[in-house]
């Protein structure tokens, strides 16, 4: 499973994802990858570089810039027994395919009375931080997490980048995988998969007893950095990586809050109507009497993400914001 | 379904009555070879007669089924949106003749005709409209979302043009596996204003997908006439611009439809990529049961009714002395019994317990009990 790598060797999130794609294409001839520039270009973030040469243009399929058509084609191919992996360049572009994702992928099984499962994986980048301005930087995965009938994943670690794809492909229903753009260059030692490598459970990335920092995706490194700073002050923060945004692992959230009695939810999406709002509501519903302080939220400012670096950074959740929110809850 | 059908394209239909109404509503009504055919008469009886008899019965089944739907809607047995196909029966029946059970079909929200032509029983469709568990979608879909995986009938899509990308994917899967199946996608003239049509037409032609695009041009996108929603109303011509074979056909003549569909399917199976047929047709009823139909002239409707696809075929058959009053009575009787039985069965069929509400949301919930 480790792709033959030695444990000393470092890999990036991008390479881990590529290795997952390679393994999927090798192990099942029903699997194929399609999307804009996934082939000859190598993927707009370089994830699929080299796969065209290895698997050919039928299975690593460049598409026209027709998000709705190629996502819908992925759904149709899945209905016909294939296991397509569709790549959309960014979550902002996925809005052009929203009809297919919501009205077909998420709905066909139900509308057909259980006759038509859609075993489709859709991957896309999400998030800000690279000065790509207001049409390439948003975090809309929470919108998708609103929809019954699809599974929404946010791999935040090398291990999840490497090992979430196989179970996603094995799922008979549509799975959306959100890859935060700031993670592709994250480098480290890829550990072999642990027993927690499923699609149902959140992961405790750092154990603690004083406060729960609940997050996912691109905000995980910031939450871990905040936990380090808090530790230096003697506050032991527990960091929960949700991993799956739908269905949410309620038990993990409840258990963590039962240990710490305080929670900060960190979500790069806008605060209003966000996934952070959903998590906060569930804590209020399920853990109200465990709480020693109001739930805190650290989200993006309610503004289209600006280009200028200083403004962009000001719009996004930062480690300092997380530390400050934790202080409000603990003090 | 039609043993004699493969030779039909070479045989002669009766001379086509005028399609002037269609020509008026669109800029060009090219009478193509496939739409008109040669004018030699064939003698009565023989396998062709039997085949025409089947076509007639298939169209009548749709007509009588939907007439019953109107009654049941008025009696509040059926609710929701119900879009009637009356007037357009020749399209579903004629196209289906060119398809095999291994081919796939993607349809619209006006799909009772497509479903019945495909062989989904009147009983299963009626039960679906009653919202019963015995319906072809288990009561979860209703009139607009009829499905039957065993017949490769993939719905029942109520987003205009939303079924087109899906159909491209079904065709892609067959194409990638080296199968010669065809995916047939029905959609209306209104789909031409949607990006999904154009995205799919380009993708299918680019990848030479085995896709049969059946545009049911009934001249109205709900209440908006073709010339009020399309700058260029020659739809077949526009389809050719994507690099696919396309032509317009008289959609009121079931035999012309069948000939064209067979010709298109033959081309698709030969590997020449998607084919597009514009079927010039007309719905005799309003858009849906809610529609007061204020946007069409009575005279226009009457003119099209004079080219009723069922009368067109029966007139031709009577002229050829292929059809007697007894034949018609026998077919009508059979269909009445079939529809009666469908209604009775739907009345008796069980409703799904509310405890099953969350079934079929995911595959694991589909298997859940209680």
XYZ file of C-alpha atoms in Angstrom:
701
model
C 0.000 0.000 0.000
C 2.912 2.390 0.561
C 3.725 2.387 -3.147
C 7.054 0.763 -2.414
C 8.361 3.809 -0.641
C 10.682 3.441 2.288
C 9.606 5.107 5.477
C 12.485 7.549 5.352
C 11.433 8.876 1.969
C 9.352 12.035 1.915
C 6.310 12.481 -0.242
C 3.956 15.339 -0.939
C 0.185 15.475 -0.693
C 0.139 15.821 -4.490
C 2.250 12.676 -4.931
C 0.161 10.777 -2.419
C -2.976 11.637 -4.364
C -1.310 10.670 -7.639
C -0.241 7.343 -6.154
C -3.835 6.729 -5.062
C -5.047 7.436 -8.597
C -2.375 5.188 -10.061
C -3.321 2.358 -7.738
C -7.022 2.766 -8.591
C -6.348 2.740 -12.334
C -4.103 -0.306 -11.999
C -6.395 -2.355 -9.822
C -9.745 -1.934 -11.598
C -10.224 -1.549 -15.330
C -13.637 0.054 -14.736
C -11.835 3.056 -13.243
C -10.984 6.007 -15.446
C -10.062 9.624 -14.779
C -11.576 12.507 -16.699
C -11.568 16.253 -16.421
C -10.078 19.428 -17.767
C -6.370 19.031 -18.507
C -5.951 15.847 -16.500
C -4.044 14.197 -19.365
C -1.524 15.979 -21.508
C -1.204 18.936 -19.159
C -0.849 16.649 -16.150
C -3.647 18.166 -14.100
C -3.913 21.870 -13.375
C -2.279 21.228 -10.001
C -0.011 18.512 -11.366
C -1.802 15.709 -9.538
C -2.220 13.425 -12.567
C 1.189 14.092 -14.132
C 2.445 10.974 -15.900
C -0.816 9.034 -15.710
C -1.690 9.640 -19.366
C 1.599 8.064 -20.414
C 0.965 5.081 -18.176
C -2.733 4.453 -18.849
C -3.469 6.069 -22.215
C -6.019 8.642 -23.389
C -9.074 6.390 -22.974
C -8.569 6.091 -19.224
C -6.968 9.459 -18.560
C -9.365 11.509 -20.557
C -9.030 15.227 -21.283
C -12.418 16.899 -21.550
C -13.667 20.135 -23.067
C -14.419 22.950 -20.625
C -17.919 21.601 -20.094
C -18.285 20.891 -16.395
C -21.922 19.938 -16.633
C -21.398 17.583 -19.578
C -18.386 15.741 -18.199
C -19.726 15.456 -14.655
C -23.022 14.217 -16.098
C -21.100 11.834 -18.336
C -19.373 10.524 -15.226
C -22.767 9.890 -13.668
C -24.014 8.115 -16.790
C -20.874 6.002 -17.041
C -21.244 5.073 -13.365
C -24.840 4.012 -14.003
C -23.572 1.792 -16.788
C -21.130 0.021 -14.486
C -17.922 2.021 -14.786
C -16.098 3.611 -11.832
C -15.289 7.104 -13.059
C -13.142 9.602 -11.205
C -14.083 13.080 -12.384
C -11.758 15.964 -11.620
C -13.102 19.506 -11.489
C -10.412 22.183 -11.355
C -11.901 24.140 -8.448
C -15.023 24.184 -6.351
C -16.004 27.498 -7.928
C -16.142 25.787 -11.327
C -18.190 22.941 -9.880
C -21.135 25.324 -9.742
C -21.404 24.841 -13.509
C -22.065 21.177 -12.788
C -24.264 21.686 -9.755
C -27.348 20.554 -11.678
C -25.741 17.206 -12.421
C -24.350 16.738 -8.916
C -27.543 17.619 -7.073
C -30.345 16.754 -9.485
C -28.791 13.559 -10.816
C -25.877 12.134 -8.815
C -27.408 12.712 -5.402
C -30.967 12.001 -6.450
C -31.140 9.143 -8.940
C -30.948 6.353 -6.379
C -33.906 7.760 -4.503
C -36.017 8.863 -7.469
C -35.639 5.430 -9.013
C -36.770 3.679 -5.847
C -33.310 2.239 -5.208
C -32.677 0.943 -8.727
C -29.860 3.263 -9.759
C -26.885 3.733 -7.452
C -24.242 6.131 -8.807
C -20.741 4.880 -7.917
C -18.934 8.067 -8.897
C -15.993 9.929 -7.353
C -15.635 13.657 -8.009
C -12.416 15.365 -6.907
C -11.875 19.098 -6.783
C -9.692 21.700 -5.169
C -11.081 24.139 -2.685
C -9.953 27.014 -0.543
C -7.912 30.189 -0.602
C -4.441 31.360 0.300
C -2.770 31.564 -3.090
C -3.975 35.014 -4.196
C -6.310 33.575 -6.817
C -9.063 36.087 -5.964
C -12.809 35.672 -5.747
C -13.546 33.091 -8.451
C -10.929 30.482 -7.534
C -10.703 30.638 -3.753
C -13.931 29.793 -2.067
C -14.756 26.948 0.276
C -18.143 25.664 -0.819
C -17.806 22.086 0.438
C -20.279 22.934 3.178
C -22.939 23.488 0.519
C -22.346 19.998 -0.790
C -22.443 18.631 2.741
C -26.032 19.928 2.846
C -27.154 17.377 0.260
C -28.498 13.949 1.235
C -27.298 11.137 -1.021
C -23.657 12.098 -1.392
C -20.612 11.593 0.778
C -18.280 14.555 1.232
C -14.640 14.012 2.158
C -11.864 16.436 3.011
C -8.490 14.677 3.185
C -6.164 16.899 5.202
C -3.189 14.600 5.686
C -0.812 12.673 3.450
C -2.345 9.440 4.663
C -5.868 10.490 3.786
C -4.735 11.846 0.421
C -3.180 8.463 -0.265
C -5.781 6.145 1.197
C -9.232 7.749 0.977
C -9.668 7.187 -2.749
C -9.902 3.399 -2.689
C -12.789 3.241 -0.199
C -14.412 6.184 -1.999
C -14.380 4.146 -5.211
C -15.755 1.150 -3.361
C -18.716 3.221 -2.142
C -21.772 2.492 -4.308
C -22.877 6.134 -3.995
C -21.378 9.437 -5.158
C -18.376 10.676 -3.194
C -17.022 14.216 -3.441
C -13.388 14.709 -2.423
C -12.253 18.238 -1.589
C -8.528 18.865 -1.783
C -7.427 22.167 -0.276
C -5.082 23.891 -2.700
C -2.620 24.851 0.029
C -2.043 21.201 0.897
C -0.611 19.922 -2.409
C 2.955 20.894 -1.515
C 2.795 19.676 2.062
C 5.581 17.181 2.418
C 6.303 14.487 4.936
C 6.722 10.839 5.619
C 3.779 8.794 4.426
C 2.793 6.342 7.097
C 1.053 3.077 6.318
C -2.712 3.234 6.686
C -4.004 2.909 10.215
C -7.200 1.175 11.177
C -8.954 4.547 11.167
C -8.579 4.749 7.386
C -12.299 4.608 6.698
C -14.698 7.227 5.434
C -16.983 7.379 8.434
C -14.866 8.580 11.300
C -13.270 11.785 12.371
C -9.680 11.526 13.612
C -8.064 12.907 16.720
C -4.927 14.539 15.297
C -3.728 15.664 18.710
C -5.145 14.537 22.012
C -6.005 17.070 24.720
C -8.251 17.688 27.676
C -8.850 21.434 27.874
C -10.513 22.429 24.619
C -11.576 20.821 21.328
C -10.393 22.443 18.097
C -12.711 20.958 15.487
C -11.726 21.456 11.864
C -11.059 19.847 8.487
C -9.066 20.204 5.274
C -6.796 23.202 4.797
C -7.462 24.542 8.284
C -6.009 21.469 9.985
C -2.364 22.687 9.868
C -3.495 26.009 11.359
C -5.397 24.270 14.133
C -2.378 22.095 14.937
C -0.152 25.188 15.031
C -2.657 26.831 17.366
C -2.605 23.738 19.593
C 1.192 24.052 19.780
C 0.941 27.674 20.881
C -1.735 26.852 23.428
C 0.380 23.989 24.778
C 3.179 26.443 25.399
C 0.737 28.309 27.640
C -0.297 25.122 29.393
C -3.634 24.701 27.553
C -3.973 21.156 26.225
C -6.034 21.373 23.069
C -7.504 18.369 21.318
C -7.555 18.665 17.530
C -10.352 16.878 15.732
C -10.062 16.429 11.962
C -13.586 15.792 10.699
C -12.298 14.076 7.499
C -15.886 13.384 6.369
C -18.168 16.421 6.149
C -21.150 14.255 5.277
C -22.072 12.187 7.084
C -20.624 13.957 10.119
C -19.120 11.817 12.855
C -21.405 13.015 15.663
C -20.003 10.505 18.121
C -16.457 11.811 17.758
C -17.574 15.412 18.260
C -19.680 14.518 21.277
C -16.918 12.420 22.837
C -14.337 15.162 22.411
C -16.565 17.834 23.922
C -17.341 15.463 26.793
C -13.579 15.366 27.497
C -12.814 19.061 27.089
C -16.124 20.876 27.745
C -15.077 23.641 25.332
C -15.010 23.836 21.563
C -13.738 26.034 18.771
C -14.922 25.163 15.259
C -12.555 26.259 12.478
C -13.914 26.418 8.923
C -12.498 28.377 5.982
C -15.985 28.907 4.555
C -18.063 31.963 5.408
C -19.591 31.810 8.858
C -23.234 32.317 7.846
C -24.917 29.030 7.073
C -21.583 27.228 7.232
C -20.507 23.740 8.162
C -19.158 25.389 11.319
C -22.730 26.464 12.032
C -23.898 22.876 11.631
C -21.203 21.501 13.940
C -21.955 24.204 16.510
C -25.656 23.412 16.376
C -24.988 19.733 16.893
C -22.815 20.484 19.918
C -25.614 22.669 21.289
C -28.137 19.896 20.666
C -26.087 16.962 21.873
C -23.574 18.314 24.371
C -25.249 21.375 25.892
C -24.812 20.258 29.489
C -21.172 19.338 28.862
C -20.255 22.850 27.830
C -18.424 25.187 30.179
C -18.340 27.999 27.625
C -20.153 29.033 24.453
C -18.959 27.335 21.275
C -16.562 29.568 19.330
C -16.338 29.731 15.546
C -13.382 30.845 13.439
C -14.453 31.283 9.810
C -13.617 33.434 6.808
C -14.747 37.041 6.797
C -18.006 37.569 4.926
C -16.348 38.920 1.807
C -15.517 37.501 -1.634
C -11.881 36.453 -1.223
C -9.730 39.425 -2.323
C -6.581 39.248 -4.423
C -4.286 41.510 -2.364
C -2.248 39.286 -0.087
C -2.694 41.320 3.060
C -6.459 41.434 2.566
C -6.720 37.789 1.610
C -4.852 36.720 4.743
C -7.057 38.998 6.811
C -10.147 37.315 5.374
C -9.049 33.775 6.250
C -8.943 31.962 9.597
C -5.410 32.280 11.005
C -3.607 30.493 13.779
C -3.747 33.647 15.901
C -7.539 33.790 15.466
C -7.841 30.199 16.652
C -5.641 30.865 19.680
C -7.696 33.947 20.515
C -10.968 32.016 20.213
C -9.577 29.293 22.459
C -8.635 31.907 25.040
C -12.167 33.315 24.980
C -13.524 29.863 25.682
C -11.017 28.925 28.363
C -10.575 32.196 30.221
C -40.352 -6.054 -31.633
C -40.750 -5.788 -35.403
C -39.424 -8.630 -37.480
C -40.425 -6.902 -40.668
C -39.050 -3.563 -39.628
C -35.542 -3.917 -40.983
C -36.741 -3.854 -44.543
C -39.195 -1.090 -43.977
C -36.997 1.737 -45.089
C -37.011 0.367 -48.590
C -40.764 -0.163 -48.731
C -43.118 2.568 -49.613
C -45.316 4.447 -47.213
C -48.328 6.350 -48.388
C -47.487 9.766 -49.737
C -46.970 12.099 -46.875
C -49.655 14.601 -46.180
C -48.557 18.136 -46.024
C -46.272 19.171 -43.201
C -47.047 22.773 -43.966
C -47.956 23.585 -40.423
C -44.514 22.557 -39.295
C -42.961 24.426 -42.177
C -44.751 27.578 -41.148
C -43.577 27.372 -37.593
C -39.957 26.769 -38.473
C -37.809 28.484 -41.012
C -37.100 25.431 -43.105
C -38.929 22.169 -43.398
C -36.639 20.134 -45.536
C -38.454 17.085 -46.767
C -35.610 14.686 -46.570
C -35.451 11.349 -48.259
C -36.079 9.624 -44.980
C -39.060 11.783 -44.114
C -40.792 11.396 -47.441
C -39.609 8.232 -49.087
C -40.532 6.954 -52.510
C -44.184 6.884 -53.487
C -44.716 3.351 -54.767
C -47.579 1.512 -53.062
C -47.193 -1.852 -51.388
C -49.950 -4.430 -51.536
C -52.003 -5.045 -48.425
C -51.412 -7.751 -45.802
C -48.148 -9.568 -45.109
C -45.570 -8.872 -42.391
C -45.760 -5.123 -42.979
C -49.413 -5.113 -42.058
C -48.679 -6.984 -38.869
C -45.972 -4.489 -38.069
C -48.191 -1.485 -38.736
C -50.779 -3.117 -36.514
C -48.174 -3.242 -33.724
C -47.274 0.376 -34.243
C -50.930 1.299 -34.064
C -51.483 -0.654 -30.885
C -48.399 0.864 -29.251
C -49.570 4.393 -30.081
C -53.127 3.709 -28.990
C -51.915 2.304 -25.691
C -50.144 5.572 -24.928
C -53.158 7.626 -26.046
C -55.732 5.712 -24.022
C -53.445 5.438 -21.000
C -53.002 9.198 -20.912
C -56.671 9.910 -21.494
C -57.298 7.837 -18.407
C -54.623 9.848 -16.585
C -56.619 13.010 -17.297
C -59.721 11.464 -15.723
C -57.749 10.239 -12.732
C -56.129 13.617 -12.304
C -59.535 15.284 -12.276
C -60.614 12.743 -9.684
C -57.514 13.647 -7.617
C -56.174 10.107 -7.783
C -53.008 11.401 -9.412
C -51.282 14.599 -8.296
C -48.154 16.602 -8.969
C -47.135 17.644 -12.448
C -48.467 15.476 -15.248
C -47.221 16.225 -18.771
C -49.202 14.533 -21.488
C -47.669 13.120 -24.644
C -50.932 13.037 -26.610
C -50.168 13.978 -30.209
C -46.516 12.953 -30.016
C -46.983 9.174 -29.805
C -45.426 8.485 -33.204
C -42.048 9.670 -31.915
C -41.730 7.304 -28.954
C -43.179 4.353 -30.824
C -41.258 4.893 -34.044
C -37.907 5.482 -32.339
C -38.298 2.514 -30.020
C -38.611 0.240 -33.045
C -35.000 0.967 -33.892
C -33.715 0.045 -30.422
C -32.851 -3.310 -28.876
C -33.329 -4.243 -25.201
C -29.565 -3.771 -24.693
C -29.749 -0.140 -25.777
C -30.266 2.563 -23.153
C -32.943 5.250 -23.039
C -32.848 8.590 -21.249
C -36.055 10.552 -21.199
C -37.713 13.766 -20.089
C -40.559 14.644 -17.755
C -43.020 14.044 -20.608
C -42.126 10.378 -20.692
C -45.180 8.179 -20.221
C -45.019 7.447 -23.945
C -41.313 6.625 -23.903
C -41.762 4.334 -20.902
C -44.730 2.461 -22.355
C -43.057 2.146 -25.756
C -39.992 0.749 -24.011
C -42.128 -2.000 -22.552
C -42.652 -0.782 -19.006
C -46.153 -2.007 -18.250
C -49.152 0.278 -17.956
C -49.592 -1.260 -14.527
C -46.123 -0.218 -13.333
C -46.481 3.304 -14.735
C -49.974 3.794 -13.335
C -48.908 2.540 -9.899
C -46.052 5.031 -9.997
C -48.483 7.856 -10.704
C -50.531 6.667 -7.760
C -47.345 6.828 -5.660
C -47.531 3.153 -4.755
C -44.724 0.742 -3.926
C -45.506 -1.309 -7.037
C -44.725 1.680 -9.264
C -41.756 1.463 -11.586
C -39.873 3.844 -9.250
C -41.408 2.509 -6.065
C -43.567 5.614 -5.779
C -40.579 7.893 -5.194
C -40.581 9.452 -8.636
C -44.113 9.983 -9.901
C -45.107 10.980 -13.407
C -41.871 12.827 -14.170
C -39.453 10.182 -12.903
C -40.191 6.791 -14.370
C -37.287 4.328 -14.194
C -36.657 0.716 -15.043
C -33.063 -0.429 -14.711
C -33.901 -3.860 -16.141
C -34.976 -2.195 -19.390
C -32.098 0.283 -19.305
C -34.679 3.046 -19.000
C -32.850 5.812 -17.106
C -35.717 8.218 -16.469
C -37.584 10.610 -16.312
C -35.384 13.772 -16.040
C -37.346 16.900 -15.112
C -34.523 19.372 -15.661
C -34.677 20.467 -19.295
C -31.540 19.076 -21.000
C -30.419 17.511 -17.705
C -30.595 14.006 -19.143
C -28.250 14.762 -22.027
C -24.924 14.618 -20.141
C -26.112 11.454 -18.432
C -26.894 9.878 -21.788
C -23.426 10.799 -23.038
C -21.975 8.951 -20.052
C -24.045 5.829 -20.676
C -22.861 5.916 -24.279
C -19.284 6.508 -23.153
C -19.344 3.448 -20.898
C -20.627 1.249 -23.725
C -18.090 2.782 -26.098
C -15.178 2.193 -23.695
C -16.161 -1.445 -23.272
C -16.347 -2.011 -26.993
C -20.067 -2.694 -26.995
C -22.274 -1.653 -29.891
C -25.196 -0.528 -27.753
C -26.801 2.797 -28.510
C -28.017 5.287 -25.946
C -31.130 7.130 -27.047
C -31.828 10.475 -25.421
C -35.169 12.240 -25.807
C -35.424 15.985 -25.214
C -37.499 18.870 -26.471
C -36.887 21.977 -28.525
C -36.604 23.890 -25.249
C -33.342 22.028 -24.534
C -31.684 23.965 -27.339
C -31.614 27.005 -25.095
C -29.784 25.100 -22.358
C -26.008 24.893 -22.151
C -26.179 21.217 -21.284
C -27.472 20.420 -24.768
C -24.577 22.207 -26.455
C -21.955 20.857 -24.057
C -23.201 17.338 -24.655
C -23.527 17.681 -28.431
C -19.914 18.819 -28.609
C -18.628 16.153 -26.222
C -20.524 13.351 -27.973
C -19.352 14.377 -31.430
C -15.785 14.941 -30.215
C -15.640 11.460 -28.702
C -17.798 9.817 -31.398
C -20.154 8.448 -28.783
C -22.921 5.993 -29.753
C -25.653 8.475 -28.928
C -28.993 8.943 -30.654
C -30.262 12.440 -29.967
C -34.009 12.640 -30.410
C -35.251 16.203 -30.366
C -39.019 16.261 -30.015
C -39.694 19.641 -31.530
C -43.271 20.316 -30.497
C -42.724 24.010 -31.197
C -43.129 25.163 -27.618
C -40.837 25.328 -24.606
C -43.690 25.148 -22.124
C -45.567 28.289 -23.271
C -42.836 29.951 -25.331
C -42.983 29.343 -29.064
C -39.843 28.196 -30.853
C -39.344 31.457 -32.725
C -39.673 33.298 -29.415
C -36.895 31.269 -27.746
C -34.481 30.435 -30.582
C -32.758 32.960 -32.850
C -32.207 30.175 -35.374
C -35.114 27.743 -35.473
C -33.647 25.161 -37.841
C -32.600 22.778 -35.102
C -31.308 19.958 -37.291
C -29.078 22.400 -39.135
C -27.692 23.634 -35.827
C -26.969 20.085 -34.705
C -24.919 19.480 -37.857
C -22.670 22.345 -36.796
C -21.329 20.049 -34.068
C -20.068 17.637 -36.680
C -22.808 15.058 -36.378
C -25.287 13.647 -38.845
C -28.640 15.348 -38.357
C -31.881 15.772 -40.200
C -35.514 16.689 -39.658
C -38.320 14.160 -39.825
C -42.095 14.320 -39.874
C -42.759 13.356 -36.275
C -46.445 12.711 -36.893
C -45.756 9.809 -39.245
C -44.744 6.807 -37.176
C -43.358 4.951 -40.174
C -41.238 7.896 -41.206
C -39.973 8.140 -37.635
C -39.107 4.450 -37.582
C -37.270 4.640 -40.887
C -35.243 7.631 -39.778
C -34.450 6.099 -36.397
C -33.317 2.854 -38.010
C -31.109 4.738 -40.405
C -29.601 6.766 -37.568
C -29.056 3.748 -35.324
C -27.413 1.899 -38.183
C -24.974 4.777 -38.599
C -24.284 4.901 -34.883
C -23.637 1.170 -34.627
C -21.297 1.451 -37.600
C -19.180 3.741 -35.432
C -19.872 7.095 -37.065
C -20.712 8.808 -33.792
C -23.821 10.569 -32.562
C -26.815 11.167 -34.804
C -29.466 13.796 -34.299
C -33.075 13.635 -35.405
C -35.419 16.588 -35.158
C -38.918 15.160 -34.939
C -41.458 17.785 -35.937
C -44.413 17.082 -33.737
C -47.060 18.760 -31.616
C -48.716 18.194 -28.297
C -52.475 18.335 -28.518
C -52.950 19.003 -24.821
C -51.639 21.754 -22.596
C -48.074 21.664 -21.242
C -49.214 20.206 -17.933
C -52.448 19.811 -16.033
C -51.954 23.299 -14.606
C -51.596 25.001 -17.966
C -54.582 27.024 -19.266
C -52.947 27.001 -22.737
C -53.401 30.702 -23.466
C -50.443 30.999 -25.797
C -51.589 28.854 -28.734
C -54.211 29.597 -31.375
C -57.096 27.153 -31.483
C -56.731 27.031 -35.260
C -53.113 25.931 -34.953
C -54.036 23.125 -32.584
C -56.844 21.990 -34.894
C -54.527 22.060 -37.880
C -52.089 19.767 -36.125
C -54.882 17.520 -34.930
C -55.738 16.955 -38.567
C -52.365 15.219 -38.739
C -52.962 13.094 -35.658
C -50.326 10.350 -35.786
C -52.883 7.663 -35.015
C -55.355 8.785 -37.713
C -52.476 9.208 -40.112
C -51.588 5.556 -39.702
C -55.148 4.202 -39.599
C -56.107 6.210 -42.707
C -53.119 4.796 -44.522
C -53.922 1.277 -43.405
C -57.572 1.593 -44.364
C -56.561 2.963 -47.716
C -54.366 -0.104 -48.151
C -57.258 -2.273 -46.940
C -55.036 -3.458 -44.079
C -57.345 -2.401 -41.270
C -60.975 -3.098 -40.543
C -63.315 -1.676 -37.928
C -63.141 -5.045 -36.214
C -59.360 -4.781 -35.997
C -59.621 -1.390 -34.348
C -62.327 -2.583 -31.961
C -60.234 -5.565 -30.975
C -57.165 -3.435 -30.275
C -59.208 -0.846 -28.370
C -60.759 -3.575 -26.278
C -57.386 -5.045 -25.415
C -55.995 -1.678 -24.413
C -59.053 -0.749 -22.373
C -58.666 -3.985 -20.442
C -54.991 -3.286 -19.945
C -55.579 0.242 -18.654
C -58.533 -0.879 -16.516
C -56.344 -3.505 -14.972
C -53.552 -0.966 -14.393
C -55.940 1.348 -12.551
C -57.450 -1.436 -10.477
C -54.010 -2.725 -9.545
C -52.844 0.766 -8.595
C -55.963 1.282 -6.453
C -55.202 -1.950 -4.599
C -51.434 -1.488 -4.385
C -49.874 -0.777 -1.016
C -48.560 2.587 0.039
C -45.081 2.656 1.472
C -44.978 2.914 5.269
C -43.750 6.293 6.501
C -41.138 4.366 8.446
C -39.438 3.737 5.114
C -39.102 7.453 4.423
C -35.304 7.497 4.543
C -34.806 4.454 2.332
C -32.934 4.853 -0.942
C -31.066 7.990 0.111
C -27.820 6.058 0.106
C -27.279 2.449 -0.859
C -26.983 1.466 2.790
C -30.250 3.207 3.650
C -31.828 1.435 0.680
C -31.146 -1.827 2.427
C -32.234 -0.587 5.820
C -35.274 -2.156 7.385
C -38.083 -0.178 8.966
